[in-house]
Coordinates of C-alpha atoms in Angstrom, one line a residue:
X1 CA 0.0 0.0 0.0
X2 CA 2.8 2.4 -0.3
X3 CA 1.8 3.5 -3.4
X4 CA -0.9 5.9 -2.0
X5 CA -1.4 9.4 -4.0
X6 CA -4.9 9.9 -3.2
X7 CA -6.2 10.7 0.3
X8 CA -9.5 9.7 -1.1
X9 CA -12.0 9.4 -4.0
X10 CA -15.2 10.9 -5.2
X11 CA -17.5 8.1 -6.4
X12 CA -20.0 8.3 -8.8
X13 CA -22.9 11.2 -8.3
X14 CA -26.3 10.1 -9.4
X15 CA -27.8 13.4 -9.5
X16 CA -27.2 16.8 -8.3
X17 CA -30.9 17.7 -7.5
X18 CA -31.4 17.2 -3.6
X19 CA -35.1 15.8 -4.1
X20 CA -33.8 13.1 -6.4
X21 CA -30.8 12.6 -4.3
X22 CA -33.5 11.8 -1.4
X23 CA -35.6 9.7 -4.0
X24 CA -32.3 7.7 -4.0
X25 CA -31.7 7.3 -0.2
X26 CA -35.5 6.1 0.5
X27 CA -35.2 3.8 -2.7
X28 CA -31.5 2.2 -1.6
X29 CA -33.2 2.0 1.9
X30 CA -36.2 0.3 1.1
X31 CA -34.0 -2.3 -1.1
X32 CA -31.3 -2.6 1.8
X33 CA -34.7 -3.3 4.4
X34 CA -36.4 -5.6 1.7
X35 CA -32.8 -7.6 1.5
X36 CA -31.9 -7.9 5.2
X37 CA -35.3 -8.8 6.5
X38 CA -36.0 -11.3 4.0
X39 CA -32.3 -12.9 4.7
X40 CA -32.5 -12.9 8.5
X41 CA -35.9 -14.0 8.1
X42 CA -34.2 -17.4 7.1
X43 CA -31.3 -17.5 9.4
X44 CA -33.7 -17.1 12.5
X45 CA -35.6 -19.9 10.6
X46 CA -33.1 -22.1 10.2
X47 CA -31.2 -21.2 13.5
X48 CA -34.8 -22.3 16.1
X49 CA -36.2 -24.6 13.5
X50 CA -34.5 -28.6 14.7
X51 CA -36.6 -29.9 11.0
X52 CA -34.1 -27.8 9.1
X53 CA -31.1 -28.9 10.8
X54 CA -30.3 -30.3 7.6
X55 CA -26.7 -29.6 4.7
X56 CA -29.4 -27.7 2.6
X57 CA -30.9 -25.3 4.8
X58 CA -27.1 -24.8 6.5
X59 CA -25.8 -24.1 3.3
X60 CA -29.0 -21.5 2.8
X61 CA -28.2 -19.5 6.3
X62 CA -24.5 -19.0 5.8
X63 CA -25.4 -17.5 1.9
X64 CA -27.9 -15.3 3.5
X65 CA -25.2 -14.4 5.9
X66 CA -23.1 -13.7 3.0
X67 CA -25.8 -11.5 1.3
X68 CA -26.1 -9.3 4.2
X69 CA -22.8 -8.8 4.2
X70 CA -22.4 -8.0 0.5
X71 CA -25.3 -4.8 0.6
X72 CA -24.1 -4.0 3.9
X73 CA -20.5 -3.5 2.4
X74 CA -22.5 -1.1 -0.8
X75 CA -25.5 0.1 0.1
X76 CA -25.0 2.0 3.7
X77 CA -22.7 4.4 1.8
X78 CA -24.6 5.0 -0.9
X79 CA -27.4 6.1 1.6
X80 CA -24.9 8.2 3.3
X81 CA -23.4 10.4 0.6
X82 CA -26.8 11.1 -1.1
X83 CA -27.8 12.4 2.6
X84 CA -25.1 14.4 3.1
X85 CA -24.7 15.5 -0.8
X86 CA -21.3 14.4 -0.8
X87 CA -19.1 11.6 -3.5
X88 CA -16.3 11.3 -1.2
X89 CA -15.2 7.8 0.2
X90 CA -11.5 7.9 2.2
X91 CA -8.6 5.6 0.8
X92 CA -8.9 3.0 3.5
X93 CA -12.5 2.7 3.5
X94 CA -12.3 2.2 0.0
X95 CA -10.0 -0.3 0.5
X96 CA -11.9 -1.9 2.9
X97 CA -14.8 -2.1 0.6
X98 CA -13.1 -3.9 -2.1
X99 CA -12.1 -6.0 0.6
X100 CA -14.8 -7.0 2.1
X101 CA -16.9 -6.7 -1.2
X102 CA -14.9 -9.3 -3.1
X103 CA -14.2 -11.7 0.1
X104 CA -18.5 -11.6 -0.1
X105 CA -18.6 -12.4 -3.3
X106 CA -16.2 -14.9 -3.8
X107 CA -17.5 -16.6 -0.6
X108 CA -21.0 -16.3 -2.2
X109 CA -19.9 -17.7 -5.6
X110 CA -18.3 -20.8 -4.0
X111 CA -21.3 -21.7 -1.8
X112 CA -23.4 -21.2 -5.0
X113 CA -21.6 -23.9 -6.6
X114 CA -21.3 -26.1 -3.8
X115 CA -25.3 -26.2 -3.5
X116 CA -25.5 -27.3 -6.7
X117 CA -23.5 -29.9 -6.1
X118 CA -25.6 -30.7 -2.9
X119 CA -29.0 -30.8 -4.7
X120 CA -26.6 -33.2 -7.3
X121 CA -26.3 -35.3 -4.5
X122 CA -29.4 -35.5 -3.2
X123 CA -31.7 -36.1 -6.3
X124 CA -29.4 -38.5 -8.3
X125 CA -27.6 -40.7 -5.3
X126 CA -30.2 -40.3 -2.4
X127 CA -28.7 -43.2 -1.2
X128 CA -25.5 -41.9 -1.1
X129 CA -26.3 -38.3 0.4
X130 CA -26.3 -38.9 4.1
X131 CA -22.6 -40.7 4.0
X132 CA -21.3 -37.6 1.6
X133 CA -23.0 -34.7 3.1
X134 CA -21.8 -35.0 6.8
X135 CA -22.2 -32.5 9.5
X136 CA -18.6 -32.3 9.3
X137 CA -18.1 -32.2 5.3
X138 CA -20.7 -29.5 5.9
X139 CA -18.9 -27.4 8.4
X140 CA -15.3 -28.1 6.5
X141 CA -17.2 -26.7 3.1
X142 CA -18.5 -23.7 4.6
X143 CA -15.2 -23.0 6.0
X144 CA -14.0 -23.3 3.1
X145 CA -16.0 -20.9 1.2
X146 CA -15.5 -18.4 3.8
X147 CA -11.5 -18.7 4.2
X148 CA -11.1 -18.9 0.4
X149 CA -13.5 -15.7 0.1
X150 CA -11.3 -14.0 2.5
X151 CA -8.2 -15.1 0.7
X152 CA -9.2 -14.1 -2.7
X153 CA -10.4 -10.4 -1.3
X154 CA -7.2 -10.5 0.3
X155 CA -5.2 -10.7 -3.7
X156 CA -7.2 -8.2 -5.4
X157 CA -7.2 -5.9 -2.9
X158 CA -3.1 -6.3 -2.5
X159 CA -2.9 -5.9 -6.9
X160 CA -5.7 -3.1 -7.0
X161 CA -3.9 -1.0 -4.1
X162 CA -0.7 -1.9 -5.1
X163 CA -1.1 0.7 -7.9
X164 CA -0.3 4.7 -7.2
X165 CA -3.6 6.9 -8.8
X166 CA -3.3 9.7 -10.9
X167 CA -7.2 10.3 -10.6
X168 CA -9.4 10.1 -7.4
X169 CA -12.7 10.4 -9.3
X170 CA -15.1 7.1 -10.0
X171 CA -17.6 6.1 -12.4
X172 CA -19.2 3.8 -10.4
X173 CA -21.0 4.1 -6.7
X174 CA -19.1 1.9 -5.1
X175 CA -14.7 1.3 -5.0
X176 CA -15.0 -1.0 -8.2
X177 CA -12.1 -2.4 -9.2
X178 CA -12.0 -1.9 -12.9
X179 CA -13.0 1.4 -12.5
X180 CA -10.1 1.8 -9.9
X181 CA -7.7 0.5 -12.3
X182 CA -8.5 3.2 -15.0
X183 CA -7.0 5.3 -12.5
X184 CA -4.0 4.1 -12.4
X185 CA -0.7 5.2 -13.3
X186 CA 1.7 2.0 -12.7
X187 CA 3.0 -1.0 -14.1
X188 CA 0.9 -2.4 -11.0
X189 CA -2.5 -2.7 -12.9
X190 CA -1.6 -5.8 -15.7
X191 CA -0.7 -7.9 -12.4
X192 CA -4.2 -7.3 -11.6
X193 CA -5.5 -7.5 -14.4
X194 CA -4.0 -11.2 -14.9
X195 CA -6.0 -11.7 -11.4
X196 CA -9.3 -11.0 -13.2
X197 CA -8.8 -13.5 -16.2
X198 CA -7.6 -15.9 -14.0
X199 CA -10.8 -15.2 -12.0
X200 CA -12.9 -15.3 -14.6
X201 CA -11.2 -18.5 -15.9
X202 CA -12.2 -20.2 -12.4
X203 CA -15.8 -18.9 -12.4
X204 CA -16.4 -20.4 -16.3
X205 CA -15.0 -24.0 -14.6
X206 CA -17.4 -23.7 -11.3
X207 CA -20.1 -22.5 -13.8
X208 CA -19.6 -25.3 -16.3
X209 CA -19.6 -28.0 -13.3
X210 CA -23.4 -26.1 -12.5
X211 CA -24.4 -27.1 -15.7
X212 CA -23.5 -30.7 -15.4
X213 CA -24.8 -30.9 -12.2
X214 CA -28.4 -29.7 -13.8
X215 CA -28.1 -31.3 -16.5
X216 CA -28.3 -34.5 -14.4
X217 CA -30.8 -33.4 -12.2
X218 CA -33.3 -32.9 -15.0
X219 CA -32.3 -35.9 -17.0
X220 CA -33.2 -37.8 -13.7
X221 CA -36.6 -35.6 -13.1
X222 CA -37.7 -36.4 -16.6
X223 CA -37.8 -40.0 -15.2
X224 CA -40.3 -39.7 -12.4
X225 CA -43.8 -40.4 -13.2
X226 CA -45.2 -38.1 -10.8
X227 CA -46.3 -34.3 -12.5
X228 CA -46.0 -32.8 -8.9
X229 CA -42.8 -34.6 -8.4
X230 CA -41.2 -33.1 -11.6
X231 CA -42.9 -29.7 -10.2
X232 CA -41.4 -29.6 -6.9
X233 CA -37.7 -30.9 -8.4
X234 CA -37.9 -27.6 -11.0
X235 CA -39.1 -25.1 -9.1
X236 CA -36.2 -25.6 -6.9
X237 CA -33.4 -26.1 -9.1
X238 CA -34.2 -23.9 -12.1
X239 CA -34.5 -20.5 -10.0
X240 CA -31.1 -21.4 -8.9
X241 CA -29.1 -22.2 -11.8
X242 CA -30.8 -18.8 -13.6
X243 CA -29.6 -16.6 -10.4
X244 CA -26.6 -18.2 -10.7
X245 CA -26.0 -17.3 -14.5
X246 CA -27.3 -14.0 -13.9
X247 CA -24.8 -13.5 -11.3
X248 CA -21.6 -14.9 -13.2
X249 CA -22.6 -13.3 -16.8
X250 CA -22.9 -9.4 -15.1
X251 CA -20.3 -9.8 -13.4
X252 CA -18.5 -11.1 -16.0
X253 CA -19.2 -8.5 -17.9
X254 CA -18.7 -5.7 -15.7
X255 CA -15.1 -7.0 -14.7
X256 CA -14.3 -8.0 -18.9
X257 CA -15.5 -5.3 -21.2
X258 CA -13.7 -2.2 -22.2
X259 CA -14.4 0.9 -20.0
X260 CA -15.8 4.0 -21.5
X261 CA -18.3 6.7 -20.6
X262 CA -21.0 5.7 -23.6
X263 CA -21.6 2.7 -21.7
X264 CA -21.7 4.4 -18.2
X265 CA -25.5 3.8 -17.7
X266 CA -25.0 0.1 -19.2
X267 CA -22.4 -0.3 -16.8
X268 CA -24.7 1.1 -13.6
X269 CA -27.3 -1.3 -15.0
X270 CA -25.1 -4.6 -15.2
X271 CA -23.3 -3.5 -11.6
X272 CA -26.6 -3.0 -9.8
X273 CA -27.7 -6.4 -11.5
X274 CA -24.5 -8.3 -10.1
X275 CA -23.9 -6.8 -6.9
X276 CA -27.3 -6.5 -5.6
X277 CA -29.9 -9.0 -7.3
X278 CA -28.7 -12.0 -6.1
X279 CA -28.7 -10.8 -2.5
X280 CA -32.5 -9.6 -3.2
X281 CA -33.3 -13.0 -5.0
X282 CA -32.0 -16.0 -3.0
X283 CA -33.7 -15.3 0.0
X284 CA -37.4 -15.4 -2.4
X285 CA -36.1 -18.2 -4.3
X286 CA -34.0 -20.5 -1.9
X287 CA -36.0 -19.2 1.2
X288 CA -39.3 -17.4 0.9
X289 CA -40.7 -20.2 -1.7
X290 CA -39.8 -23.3 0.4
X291 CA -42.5 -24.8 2.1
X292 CA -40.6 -26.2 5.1
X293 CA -39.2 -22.2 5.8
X294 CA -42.0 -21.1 5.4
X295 CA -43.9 -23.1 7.7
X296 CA -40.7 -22.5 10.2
X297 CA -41.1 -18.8 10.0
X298 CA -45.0 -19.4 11.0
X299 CA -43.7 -21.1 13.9
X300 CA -41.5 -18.5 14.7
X301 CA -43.6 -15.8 14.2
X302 CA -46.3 -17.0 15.7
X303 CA -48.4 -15.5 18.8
X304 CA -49.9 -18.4 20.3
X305 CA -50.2 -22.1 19.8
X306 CA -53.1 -21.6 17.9
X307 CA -51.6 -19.6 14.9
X308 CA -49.0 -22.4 15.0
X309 CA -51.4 -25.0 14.5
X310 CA -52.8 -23.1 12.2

């Protein structure tokens, strides 16, 4: 971090009028609400519900953990500087963000993956899924995905920062790294750069192994007879794999294409798409639309034992 030759940057304004820049604090509060209620919804669900003590639902809580923490690393800014009328974010809390923004994602990406692998499991070798999917393969997977999130913040912080900044002004709400790398004025940048293809490289492989996992699961749903069963099988897995491509095409595309200022709005669009839709949408789709959370956050919420029963 010696490079330093900012003090700070002025991220992306998206509107000089104050009633619009108060139209933008109640709109990024009522998504940041929407998000955090719907994902601590299901942790409380899964934390005082003993039926969903199961690898599913403890996969589920630990990516709604992760959720939180990706808007609550974007968002509470954002609300902040449209309150205040002010673009400014200091160096180290822009680092920080990055930080903590990629170590989110990446953690978020892997656990993706791995529940793919766990519905793999658990439609095409039943039998198998209570040998493979231990409490402790559990607990050493999600450590996993949170130590390797942490890890790969940890590079791409380290090769964005590494970089002195001719430029303290960002196109982009938040401390993206692309758009930090424009900025640059070192050598510093290709090394991170390499980090991004190689990224990318590793997301096409977890992405393609999605693919074959769902492409398995629905060869073996086309096999049972029941209508309902096929129903139940798709309505779980195909909401997943299409949040999943959503997430790793944006983001793809928002770390890949070549910057430039005719595409700022496209760029907002695909960013806003990548960082904050999945955190909005896996709670509805993994959560919200499951019968067994559903009925747990009835039970939770619940007045009296009547309304439980009920």
């Amino acid at each position: 971090m010696s490079n330093q030759t900012v003090s700070g940057f002025l991220l992306l304004e998206f509107t000089t009028n104050s009633e619009l820049q108060i139209l933008y604090f109640v709109m990024f509060l009522i998504l940041y609400l929407g998000i955090v209620i719907a994902n601590v919804l299901i942790i409380s669900a899964v934390i005082f519900d003993t039926h969903l003590h199961h690898p599913m639902y403890f996969f589920l809580k630990n990516l709604a953990i992760q959720d939180i923490g990706q808007v609550s690393v974007i968002i509470p800014k954002s609300m902040i500087n449209s309150l205040k009328n002010t673009r400014y974010i200091s160096y180290s809390g822009c680092v920080a963000q990055v930080f903590f923004l990629i170590s989110f994602m990446g953690s978020d990406f892997s656990l993706l993956t791995v529940m793919a692998y766990d519905r793999y499991i658990a439609i095409c070798k039943p039998l198998h899924y209570e040998m493979v999917m231990t409490r402790t393969v559990c607990k050493q997977i999600i450590a996993s995905t949170w130590i390797s999130g942490l890890l790969y913040g940890l590079v791409h912080t380290a090769g964005t920062f590494e970089n002195s900044f001719c430029s303290n002004i960002v196109n982009q709400f938040f401390c993206e790294i692309p758009h930090l790398l424009i900025l640059s004025c070192s050598e510093w940048y290709f090394y991170e750069i390499l980090i991004i293809l190689l990224s990318c490289s590793l997301a096409l492989v977890c992405f393609t192994f999605v693919i074959l996992s769902y492409t398995k699961i629905l060869i073996i749903v086309l096999r049972i007879p029941s209508v309902h069963g096929k129903q139940k099988v798709l309505s779980t897995c195909l909401p997943h794999l299409v949040v999943f491509s959503i997430f790793v095409s944006t983001t793809m595309f928002a770390y890949l294409k070549p910057n430039s200022n005719l595409e700022l709005h496209l760029n907002l669009l695909f960013t806003v798409i990548y960082s904050l839709m999945p955190p909005l949408l896996n709670p509805i789709i993994y959560g919200l639309r499951n019968k067994e959370i559903g009925l747990a956050l009835v039970k939770l919420l619940a007045l009296n034992p009547s309304s439980e029963n009920k």
